[in-house]
Amino acid sequence: MSEWAVKCSGVTKTYKTGGQSTYALRGIDVAVRPGELMMLVGPSGCGKTTLISVIAGILDRDEGECTIFGEDFKAMRPGQRTKFRGLNIGFVFQQFNLLPTLTAAENVAVPLLINRENRGHAIRRAKEMLERVGLGEKVNSLPSRLSGGQQQRVAIARALVHRPRLVVCDEPTSALDHVTGERVMDLLKDVALEDGRVLVVVTHDQRIFKYGDRIAHMDDGRVTHVDAPEPANETMGGI
Amino acid sequence: MLWTAIRMLIGDFGKYLGMLFGVTFAAFLMTQQGSIFWGLMSRTFGFVTETNQPQIWVMDKRVQFVEDLKPLSETTVNRIRGIEGVEWAMPLYRGLIRARLSNGVFQQCWVVGIDDTTFIGAPQTMIEGRIEDLRRAETVIVNEEGANGLLARRMPDGSRIPLKVGDTLELNDRRALVVGICRTIRTFQTQPVIYTTYSRAVQYAPRERKILTYVVAGLKPGVEMTAVQNRIAEATGLKALSQNEFQMATLSFFLRFTGIPINFGISVVLGFVVGAAICGQTFYQFTSDNIKQFGALKAMGAGNSRLLGMILLQAGIVGVQGYGLGVGLAALFGLRSGLGQKTLAFNLTWVHLGAVGVAVTLIIMFAAALSLVKVMRTEPAIVFKG
């Protein structure tokens, strides 16, 4: 098995709108090891979100190679891709995207229900997960009754409850104040990185850069440099 | 996930109620207007339904509906009796005659003259008195609606005293003693109905060369109806219809030559369109408001087929509940209005319930389709857009 959990090389992506082409990714080389927290940072419009969308298999790349735990989304049929994503990837979104009419526990149980687990079992697992993120007393609360930080913790619990191998976080702290943001990152680092899990975090919040094992700086669709403690021969391409 | 779909639907209570209202409104209006329409249409052939003993009605071939009176020669009865396959044939008179009440008021009434000996053509339900009382001289039986309504005596204080057994009235200057009150199926006409014997009815009726309205006949056991109908037509040049054919001919006339179907049709279509618009718009809004959540579900591994199932379940729940509520309310409305025996005609049939069910299904499919297109087209990447 590859030493890389995520490995992308020469990835390009172009958006075509009204006859105009926008180059979002211009040959990205990036790789992440199991148990590693990789940060993708850079100014707005630099391609961070497009890159994690490609990594998570919800956008198709145009060119290049990209494998997740040795599997290539492009080689999968749509159904297989959806199933693979449901089993192996957890998501933490900038706006949380919790279902507003479901309680915290019910929201956390959703990935398990997508993977066709029994509802009672799913709710039990969801409650255990909420205990782990410190929301044991909020299992029956609706998202509207929770603070921003608490909602993000519910989202983290939802991203981890089905024990995915990769967790993709899009600006997890941008909707939170500084203190709450740090708490969320502490939680992500403590809980999410267990069992050799991989975290890819997109952010432009410099206050949380310190949580990354490596930081890939992006600009204009390219990775310009990586703050990497590893020896140079272990990195790939521009990293 | 289906459970999640139900929670999503019911959790957004305002929109859930909006959708439910749309379907309920549509189902109620379509059921209620359709039932009143069918109730009215059933009344057009109410007299034929009431007169249920004959299997064949013989009439002038130009007769188009039950009130289209084209008298026949009296000898027709015997000619019909002589036709192979006919067990019996009796004369039936039906005509509008002016009645003079005891207080001097005149009122047009339908007078029905039934066979003097067999009483074939008699009303099915007697409230007071007996059909056999018609054997007495100068006697009539009046229907309940007429006795309590247009034939009732108006008092100076505005109150009404219903016509009752023992009262008298004049039909074409001849005395008529009321010996019974019957209940009849309501007809399209508002005039009171007075039953008497055929021989007495022709005395009440204005003098005309021909006075027989119908010949009603029964078939011998095992004889084919169509064959007898054809034999009657060939032998007499008259039209011979079964009870059902006569009912449908009358219905067809009213459908073709009155604006009733169009008027009710407009209401039914309006109910369908307004229901579809309210439900479709609210359901679409519900989906639009949750589009990021649907996108998140897609990103987390819910395929289009799962989301399709969720949306169809949500639409189905609203559809079933709205159908039940709408039809239930319409039925309650019908019960309150006396199921067609009072002023308002209301006739709710299984066919009607099925038709409204199909219409509600179409509304729900339309509403779900609008939402489905939106969800299916949603890229999961939408969740990464702040």
PDB file of N, CA and C in Angstrom, chain B residues 48 273 315:
ATOM      1  N   VAL B  48     -86.679   8.389 -13.254  1.00  0.00           N
ATOM      2  CA  VAL B  48     -86.438   7.046 -13.809  1.00  0.00           C
ATOM      3  C   VAL B  48     -85.869   6.136 -12.718  1.00  0.00           C
ATOM      4  N   VAL B 273     -55.692  23.421 -10.296  1.00  0.00           N
ATOM      5  CA  VAL B 273     -54.597  24.353 -10.620  1.00  0.00           C
ATOM      6  C   VAL B 273     -54.114  25.084  -9.367  1.00  0.00           C
ATOM      7  N   ALA B 315     -43.308  14.121  -0.478  1.00  0.00           N
ATOM      8  CA  ALA B 315     -44.466  14.490  -1.297  1.00  0.00           C
ATOM      9  C   ALA B 315     -45.621  13.527  -1.045  1.00  0.00           C
TER      10      ALA B 315
END
